[in-house]
Tab-separated table of C-alpha atoms in Angstrom:
chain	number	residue	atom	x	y	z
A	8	UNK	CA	6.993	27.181	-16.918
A	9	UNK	CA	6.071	24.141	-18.949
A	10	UNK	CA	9.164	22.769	-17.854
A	11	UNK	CA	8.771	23.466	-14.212
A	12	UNK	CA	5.087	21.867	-14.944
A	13	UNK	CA	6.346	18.802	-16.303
A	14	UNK	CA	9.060	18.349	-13.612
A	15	UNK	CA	6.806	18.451	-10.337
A	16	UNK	CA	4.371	16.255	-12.206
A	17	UNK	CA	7.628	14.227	-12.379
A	18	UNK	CA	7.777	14.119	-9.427
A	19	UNK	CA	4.804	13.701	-8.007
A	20	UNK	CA	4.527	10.340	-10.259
A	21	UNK	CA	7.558	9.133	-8.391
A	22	UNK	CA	6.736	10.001	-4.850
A	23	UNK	CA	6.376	6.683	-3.161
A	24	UNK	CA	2.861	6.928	-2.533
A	25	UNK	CA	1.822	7.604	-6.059
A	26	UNK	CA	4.505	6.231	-8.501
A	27	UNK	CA	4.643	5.311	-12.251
A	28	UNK	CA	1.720	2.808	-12.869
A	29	UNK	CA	1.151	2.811	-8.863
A	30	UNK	CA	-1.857	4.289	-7.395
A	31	UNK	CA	-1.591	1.211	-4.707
A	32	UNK	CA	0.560	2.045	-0.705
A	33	UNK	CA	3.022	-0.472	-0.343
A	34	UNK	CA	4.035	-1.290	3.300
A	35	UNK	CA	0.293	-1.303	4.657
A	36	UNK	CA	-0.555	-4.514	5.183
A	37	UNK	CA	2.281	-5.868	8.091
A	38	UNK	CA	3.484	-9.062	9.080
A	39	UNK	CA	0.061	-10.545	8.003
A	40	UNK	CA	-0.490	-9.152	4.737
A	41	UNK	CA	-1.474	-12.209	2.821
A	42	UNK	CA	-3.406	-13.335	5.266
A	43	UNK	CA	-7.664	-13.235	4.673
A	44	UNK	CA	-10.197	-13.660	7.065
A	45	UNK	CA	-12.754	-15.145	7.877
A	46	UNK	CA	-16.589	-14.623	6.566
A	47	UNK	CA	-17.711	-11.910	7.698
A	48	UNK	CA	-17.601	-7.485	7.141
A	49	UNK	CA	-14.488	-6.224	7.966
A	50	UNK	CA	-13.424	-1.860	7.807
A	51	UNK	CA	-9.833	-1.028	8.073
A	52	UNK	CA	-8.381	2.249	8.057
A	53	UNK	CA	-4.987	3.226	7.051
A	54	UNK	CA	-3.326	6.476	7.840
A	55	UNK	CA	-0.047	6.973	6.131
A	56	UNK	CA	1.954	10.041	6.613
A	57	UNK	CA	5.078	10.171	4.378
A	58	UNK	CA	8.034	13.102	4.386
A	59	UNK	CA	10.977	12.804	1.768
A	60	UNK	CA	14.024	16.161	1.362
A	61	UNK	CA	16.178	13.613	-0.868
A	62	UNK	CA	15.282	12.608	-4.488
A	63	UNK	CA	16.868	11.323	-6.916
A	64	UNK	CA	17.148	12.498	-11.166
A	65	UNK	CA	15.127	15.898	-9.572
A	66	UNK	CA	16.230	19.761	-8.793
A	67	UNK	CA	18.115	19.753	-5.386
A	68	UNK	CA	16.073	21.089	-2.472
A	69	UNK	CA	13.109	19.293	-3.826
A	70	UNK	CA	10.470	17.646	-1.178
A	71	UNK	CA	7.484	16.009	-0.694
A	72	UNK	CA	4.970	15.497	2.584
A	73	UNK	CA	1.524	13.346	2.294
A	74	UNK	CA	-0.707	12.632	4.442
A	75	UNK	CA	-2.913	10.203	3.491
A	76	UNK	CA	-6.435	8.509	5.125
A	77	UNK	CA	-7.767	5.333	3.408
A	78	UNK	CA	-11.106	3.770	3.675
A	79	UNK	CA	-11.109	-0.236	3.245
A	80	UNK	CA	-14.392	-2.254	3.158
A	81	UNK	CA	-14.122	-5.608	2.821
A	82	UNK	CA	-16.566	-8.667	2.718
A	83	UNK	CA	-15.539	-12.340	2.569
A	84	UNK	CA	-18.832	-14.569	1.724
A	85	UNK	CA	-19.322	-18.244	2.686
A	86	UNK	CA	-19.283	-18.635	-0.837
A	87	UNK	CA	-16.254	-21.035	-2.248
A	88	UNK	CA	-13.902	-20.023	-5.429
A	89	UNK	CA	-11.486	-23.173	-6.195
A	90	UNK	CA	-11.298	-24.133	-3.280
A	91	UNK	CA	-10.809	-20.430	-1.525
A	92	UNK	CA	-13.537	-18.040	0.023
A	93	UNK	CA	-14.687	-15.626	-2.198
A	94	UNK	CA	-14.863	-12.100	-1.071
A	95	UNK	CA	-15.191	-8.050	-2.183
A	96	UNK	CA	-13.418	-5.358	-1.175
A	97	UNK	CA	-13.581	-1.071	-2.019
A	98	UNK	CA	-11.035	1.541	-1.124
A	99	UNK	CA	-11.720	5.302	-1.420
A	100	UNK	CA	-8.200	7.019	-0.206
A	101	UNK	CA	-8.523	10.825	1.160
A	102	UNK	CA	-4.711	12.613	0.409
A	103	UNK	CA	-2.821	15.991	1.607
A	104	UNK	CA	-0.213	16.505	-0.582
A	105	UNK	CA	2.508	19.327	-0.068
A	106	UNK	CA	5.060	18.927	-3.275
A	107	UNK	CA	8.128	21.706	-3.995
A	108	UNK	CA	9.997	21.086	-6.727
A	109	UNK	CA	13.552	22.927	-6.643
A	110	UNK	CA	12.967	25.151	-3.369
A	111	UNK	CA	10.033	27.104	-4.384
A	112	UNK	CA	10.611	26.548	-8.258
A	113	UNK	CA	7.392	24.851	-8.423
A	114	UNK	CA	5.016	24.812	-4.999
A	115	UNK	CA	1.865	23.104	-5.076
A	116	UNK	CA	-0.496	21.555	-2.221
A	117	UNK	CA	-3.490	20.183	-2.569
A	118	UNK	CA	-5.950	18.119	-0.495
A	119	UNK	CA	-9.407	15.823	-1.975
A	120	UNK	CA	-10.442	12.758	-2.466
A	121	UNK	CA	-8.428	10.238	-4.195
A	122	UNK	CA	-9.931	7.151	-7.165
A	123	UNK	CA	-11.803	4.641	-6.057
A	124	UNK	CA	-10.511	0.809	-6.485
A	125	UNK	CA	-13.149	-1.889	-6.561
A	126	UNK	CA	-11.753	-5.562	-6.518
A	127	UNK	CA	-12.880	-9.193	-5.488
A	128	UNK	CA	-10.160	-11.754	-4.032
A	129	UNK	CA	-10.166	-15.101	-3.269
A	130	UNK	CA	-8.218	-16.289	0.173
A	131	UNK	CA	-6.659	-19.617	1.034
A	132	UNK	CA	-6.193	-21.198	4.410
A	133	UNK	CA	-4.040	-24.700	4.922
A	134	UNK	CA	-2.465	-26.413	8.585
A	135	UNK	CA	0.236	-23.735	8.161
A	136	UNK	CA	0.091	-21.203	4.878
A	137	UNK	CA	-2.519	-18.762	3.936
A	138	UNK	CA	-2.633	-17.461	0.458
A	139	UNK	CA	-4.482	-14.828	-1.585
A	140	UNK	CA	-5.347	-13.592	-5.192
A	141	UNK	CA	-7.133	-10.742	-6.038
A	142	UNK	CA	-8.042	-7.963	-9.182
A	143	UNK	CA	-9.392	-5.166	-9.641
A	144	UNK	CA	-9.585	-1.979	-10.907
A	145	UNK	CA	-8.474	1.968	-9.578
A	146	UNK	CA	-11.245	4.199	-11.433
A	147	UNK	CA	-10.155	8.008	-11.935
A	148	UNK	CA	-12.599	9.728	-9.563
A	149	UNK	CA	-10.067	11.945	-8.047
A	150	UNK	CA	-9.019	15.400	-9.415
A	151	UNK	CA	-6.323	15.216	-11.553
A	152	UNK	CA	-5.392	18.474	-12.731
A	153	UNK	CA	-2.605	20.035	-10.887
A	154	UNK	CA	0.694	18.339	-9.713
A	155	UNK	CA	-0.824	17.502	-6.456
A	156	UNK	CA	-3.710	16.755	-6.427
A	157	UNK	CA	-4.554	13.176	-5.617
A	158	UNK	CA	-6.208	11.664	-8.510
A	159	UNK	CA	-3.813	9.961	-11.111
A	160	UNK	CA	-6.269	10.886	-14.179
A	161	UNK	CA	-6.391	7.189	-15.918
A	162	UNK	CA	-7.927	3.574	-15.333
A	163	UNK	CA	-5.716	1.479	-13.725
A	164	UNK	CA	-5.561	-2.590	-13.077
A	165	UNK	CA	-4.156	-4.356	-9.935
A	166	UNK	CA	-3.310	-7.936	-9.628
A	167	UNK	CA	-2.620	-9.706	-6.161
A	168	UNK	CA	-0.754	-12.743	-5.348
A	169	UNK	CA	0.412	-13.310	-1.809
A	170	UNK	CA	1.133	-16.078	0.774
A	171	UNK	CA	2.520	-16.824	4.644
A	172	UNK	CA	3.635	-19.521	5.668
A	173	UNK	CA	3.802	-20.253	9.972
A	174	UNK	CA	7.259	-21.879	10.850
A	175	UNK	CA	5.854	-24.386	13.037
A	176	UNK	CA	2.227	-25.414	14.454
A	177	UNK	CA	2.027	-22.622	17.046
A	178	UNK	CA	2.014	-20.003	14.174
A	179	UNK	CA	4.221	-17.908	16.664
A	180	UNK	CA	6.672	-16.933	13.919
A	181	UNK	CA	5.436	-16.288	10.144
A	182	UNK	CA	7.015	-14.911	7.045
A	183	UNK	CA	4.741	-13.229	4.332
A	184	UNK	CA	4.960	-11.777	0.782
A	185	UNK	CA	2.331	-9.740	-1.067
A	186	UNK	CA	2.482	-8.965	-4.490
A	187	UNK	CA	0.656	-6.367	-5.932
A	188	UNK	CA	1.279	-5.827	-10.437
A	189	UNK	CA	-0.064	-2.528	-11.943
A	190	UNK	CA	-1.091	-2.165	-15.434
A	191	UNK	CA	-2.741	1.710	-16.153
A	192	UNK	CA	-4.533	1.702	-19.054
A	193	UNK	CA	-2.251	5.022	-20.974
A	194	UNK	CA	0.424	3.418	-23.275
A	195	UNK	CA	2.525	6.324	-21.713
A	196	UNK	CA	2.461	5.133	-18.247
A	197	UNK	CA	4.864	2.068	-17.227
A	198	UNK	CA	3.728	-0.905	-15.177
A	199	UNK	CA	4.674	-1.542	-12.040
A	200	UNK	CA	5.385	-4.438	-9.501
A	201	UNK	CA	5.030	-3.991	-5.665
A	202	UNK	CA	6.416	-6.800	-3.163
A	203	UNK	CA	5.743	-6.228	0.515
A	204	UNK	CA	7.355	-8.966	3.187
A	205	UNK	CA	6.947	-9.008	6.780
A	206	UNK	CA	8.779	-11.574	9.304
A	207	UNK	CA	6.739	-11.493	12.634
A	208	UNK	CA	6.657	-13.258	15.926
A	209	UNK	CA	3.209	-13.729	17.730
A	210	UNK	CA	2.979	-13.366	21.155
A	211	UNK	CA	-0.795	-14.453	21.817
A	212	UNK	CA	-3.033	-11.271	20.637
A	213	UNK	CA	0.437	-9.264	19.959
A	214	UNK	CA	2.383	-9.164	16.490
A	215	UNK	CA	5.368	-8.087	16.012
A	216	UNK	CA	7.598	-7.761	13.395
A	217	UNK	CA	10.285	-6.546	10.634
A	218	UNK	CA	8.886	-5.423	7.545
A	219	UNK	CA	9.760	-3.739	4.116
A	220	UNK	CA	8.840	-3.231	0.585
A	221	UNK	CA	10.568	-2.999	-3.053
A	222	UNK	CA	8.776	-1.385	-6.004
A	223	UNK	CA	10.140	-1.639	-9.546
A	224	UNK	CA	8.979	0.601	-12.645
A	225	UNK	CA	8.701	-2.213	-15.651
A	226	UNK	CA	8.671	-2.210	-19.387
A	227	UNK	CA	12.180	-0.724	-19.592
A	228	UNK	CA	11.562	1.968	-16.856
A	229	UNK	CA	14.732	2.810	-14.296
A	230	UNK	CA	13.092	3.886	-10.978
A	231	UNK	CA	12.341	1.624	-8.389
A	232	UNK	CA	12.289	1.981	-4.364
A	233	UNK	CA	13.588	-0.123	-1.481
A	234	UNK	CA	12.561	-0.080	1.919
A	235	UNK	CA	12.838	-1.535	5.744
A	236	UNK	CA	10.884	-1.306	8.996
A	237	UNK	CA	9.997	-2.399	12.176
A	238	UNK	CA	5.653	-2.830	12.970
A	239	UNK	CA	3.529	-3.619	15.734
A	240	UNK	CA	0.390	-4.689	16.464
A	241	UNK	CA	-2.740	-5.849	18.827
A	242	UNK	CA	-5.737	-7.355	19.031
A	243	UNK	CA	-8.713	-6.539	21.516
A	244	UNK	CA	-11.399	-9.870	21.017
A	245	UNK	CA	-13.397	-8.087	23.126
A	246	UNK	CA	-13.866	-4.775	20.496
A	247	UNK	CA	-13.684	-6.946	17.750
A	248	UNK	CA	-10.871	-4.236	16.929
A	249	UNK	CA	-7.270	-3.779	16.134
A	250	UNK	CA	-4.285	-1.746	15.675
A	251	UNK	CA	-1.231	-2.356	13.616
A	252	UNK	CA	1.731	0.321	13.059
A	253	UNK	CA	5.024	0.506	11.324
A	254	UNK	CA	7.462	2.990	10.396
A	255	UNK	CA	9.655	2.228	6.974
A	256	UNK	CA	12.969	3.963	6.083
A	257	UNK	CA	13.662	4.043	2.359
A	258	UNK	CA	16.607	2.864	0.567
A	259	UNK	CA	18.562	2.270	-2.808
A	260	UNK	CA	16.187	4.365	-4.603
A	261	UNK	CA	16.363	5.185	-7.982
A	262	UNK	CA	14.406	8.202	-9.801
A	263	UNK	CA	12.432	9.257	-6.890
A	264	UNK	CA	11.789	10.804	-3.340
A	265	UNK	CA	13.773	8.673	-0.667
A	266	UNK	CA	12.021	8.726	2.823
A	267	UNK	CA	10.393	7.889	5.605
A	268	UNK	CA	6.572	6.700	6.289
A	269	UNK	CA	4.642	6.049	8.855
A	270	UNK	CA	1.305	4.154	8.771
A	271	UNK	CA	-1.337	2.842	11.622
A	272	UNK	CA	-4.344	0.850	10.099
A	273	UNK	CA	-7.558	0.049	12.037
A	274	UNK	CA	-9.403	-2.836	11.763
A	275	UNK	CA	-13.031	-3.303	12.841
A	276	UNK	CA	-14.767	-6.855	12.869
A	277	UNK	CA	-18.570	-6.287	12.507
C-alpha cells in the first residue's frame, strides 16, 4: 500500500496542473500574457478544467480530471519601479481533483481550497513591446495530506519574466512569451521552468490567437510537457469586462499525464 501511496502521489506531482516544483497553470494567460495594465484594480478569474487517460513512467489505465477555479486580484499603482509601474497581485485557487492510479489501484478525489501566492510585479510599456517581471511566493495553506488534495504541503518561489512585441504600429498582430521559474523550498522537490507563447491577431476589441506552453523539470529531473492551442477573446468597454478562452492539446510529454485543458478567464476593470 505504501507503494500504491507513493505512486498516485507520483502522479499527482506530475499532473500538468500541479507538477514537480509547479504549483503555477501554464496556458492561462493568452495571446497577451506579458502584457500589464494600466493603474488601476483589476479581478480575473480562471476556470481550468483538465482530463488526461495517457501517462507516461505510470500503471496503464491511470487518469486524472481537475477542475480548477482561480481567484486573481491585482493592483497596478501610479507608483514607478525603474522605469515600470509598480503593482500587487494575490491568487487563492479552489481545485476538484479526481486521480486513479492503475484502474482502481489507488482512487482518490478530493475538493478544497488550494495555497495562496502573494507577489508584486513591475510592467513595462514602449511604442511597440510590453514587458513584465514579477516574484513572489505560493504559501502552503491548502490541505496537503492525501494524493489529491490540492495543497502541495511546502513554500514555494515564482519568478516572472515576460515580453510582446506588436509587429507593426497597429498592434493588430503580436507575439508573446511568459516565463514563469519555480524554486520550492524542500531540497527533495526539483525546480521548474514554465514558458507560455501566444501569436494573436487583433481585430479591434477581438483577439485571437495560437497558443501553447512547455514545462521542464530542472536540476537533473526528466519530465517535462509540451503543448498547443487555439484561444479567443473579447472585450466589452462598456462592462469594463472580458472574456478570453483556449483549449490546449498536450504533446511530447515525458513522466506525466498527457491531455487536454480547457480554460476561460474573466477579467473585471473596477
Amino acid at each position: 500500500m505504501n507503494t500504491l501511496k507513493a505512486c498516485a502521489l507520483t502522479a499527482l506531482l506530475l499532473s500538468p496542473l500541479v507538477s514537480q516544483a509547479g504549483q503555477y497553470v501554464p496556458g492561462i494567460e493568452g495571446v497577451k500574457s506579458a502584457v500589464v495594465p494600466p493603474p488601476g484594480v483589476y479581478y480575473r478569474g480562471y476556470a481550468v478544467h483538465y482530463d488526461a487517460d495517457k501517462a507516461d513512467g505510470l500503471p496503464p489505465n491511470s487518469s486524472v480530471k481537475v477542475d480548477a477555479l482561480a481567484h486573481r486580484f491585482i493592483w497596478v499603482t501610479e507608483t514607478e519601479v525603474l522605469g515600470g509601474q509598480l503593482g500587487f497581485e494575490a491568487i487563492l485557487p479552489m481545485v476538484r481533483t479526481d486521480l486513479d492510479i492503475g484502474n482502481g489501484m489507488v482512487r482518490d478525489k478530493q475538493t478544497g481550497l488550494g495555497d495562496l501566492f502573494v507577489g508584486s510585479l513591475i510592467g513595462w510599456h514602449g511604442d511597440r513591446w510590453d514587458a513584465v517581471a514579477a516574484a513572489g511566493i505560493w504559501s502552503p495553506t491548502g490541505k496537503s495530506s492525501r494524493p489529491a488534495d490540492p495543497g502541495f504541503g511546502y513554500t514555494e518561489l515564482m519568478l516572472t519574466l515576460g515580453g510582446t512585441y506588436f509587429f507593426n504600429d497597429e498592434k493588430d498582430l503580436s507575439f508573446s512569451a511568459l516565463s514563469r521559474y519555480e524554486i520550492a523550498d524542500k531540497s527533495s522537490v526539483n525546480d521548474e521552468l514554465v514558458v507560455e507563447w501566444g501569436l494573436g491577431k487583433h481585430h479591434g476589441l477581438l483577439d485571437l490567437g495560437l497558443v501553447g506552453y512547455s514545462r521542464w523539470e530542472l536540476e537533473g529531473g526528466k519530465a517535462e510537457t509540451h503543448a498547443v492551442g487555439v484561444s479567443a477573446g473579447y472585450f466589452w468597454p462598456q462592462l469594463m469586462m472580458g472574456i478570453d478562452a483556449g483549449v490546449y492539446q498536450e504533446h511530447s510529454v515525458k513522466q506525466g499525464f498527457e491531455g487536454t485543458k480547457f480554460r476561460v478567464a474573466l477579467t473585471k476593470v473596477f
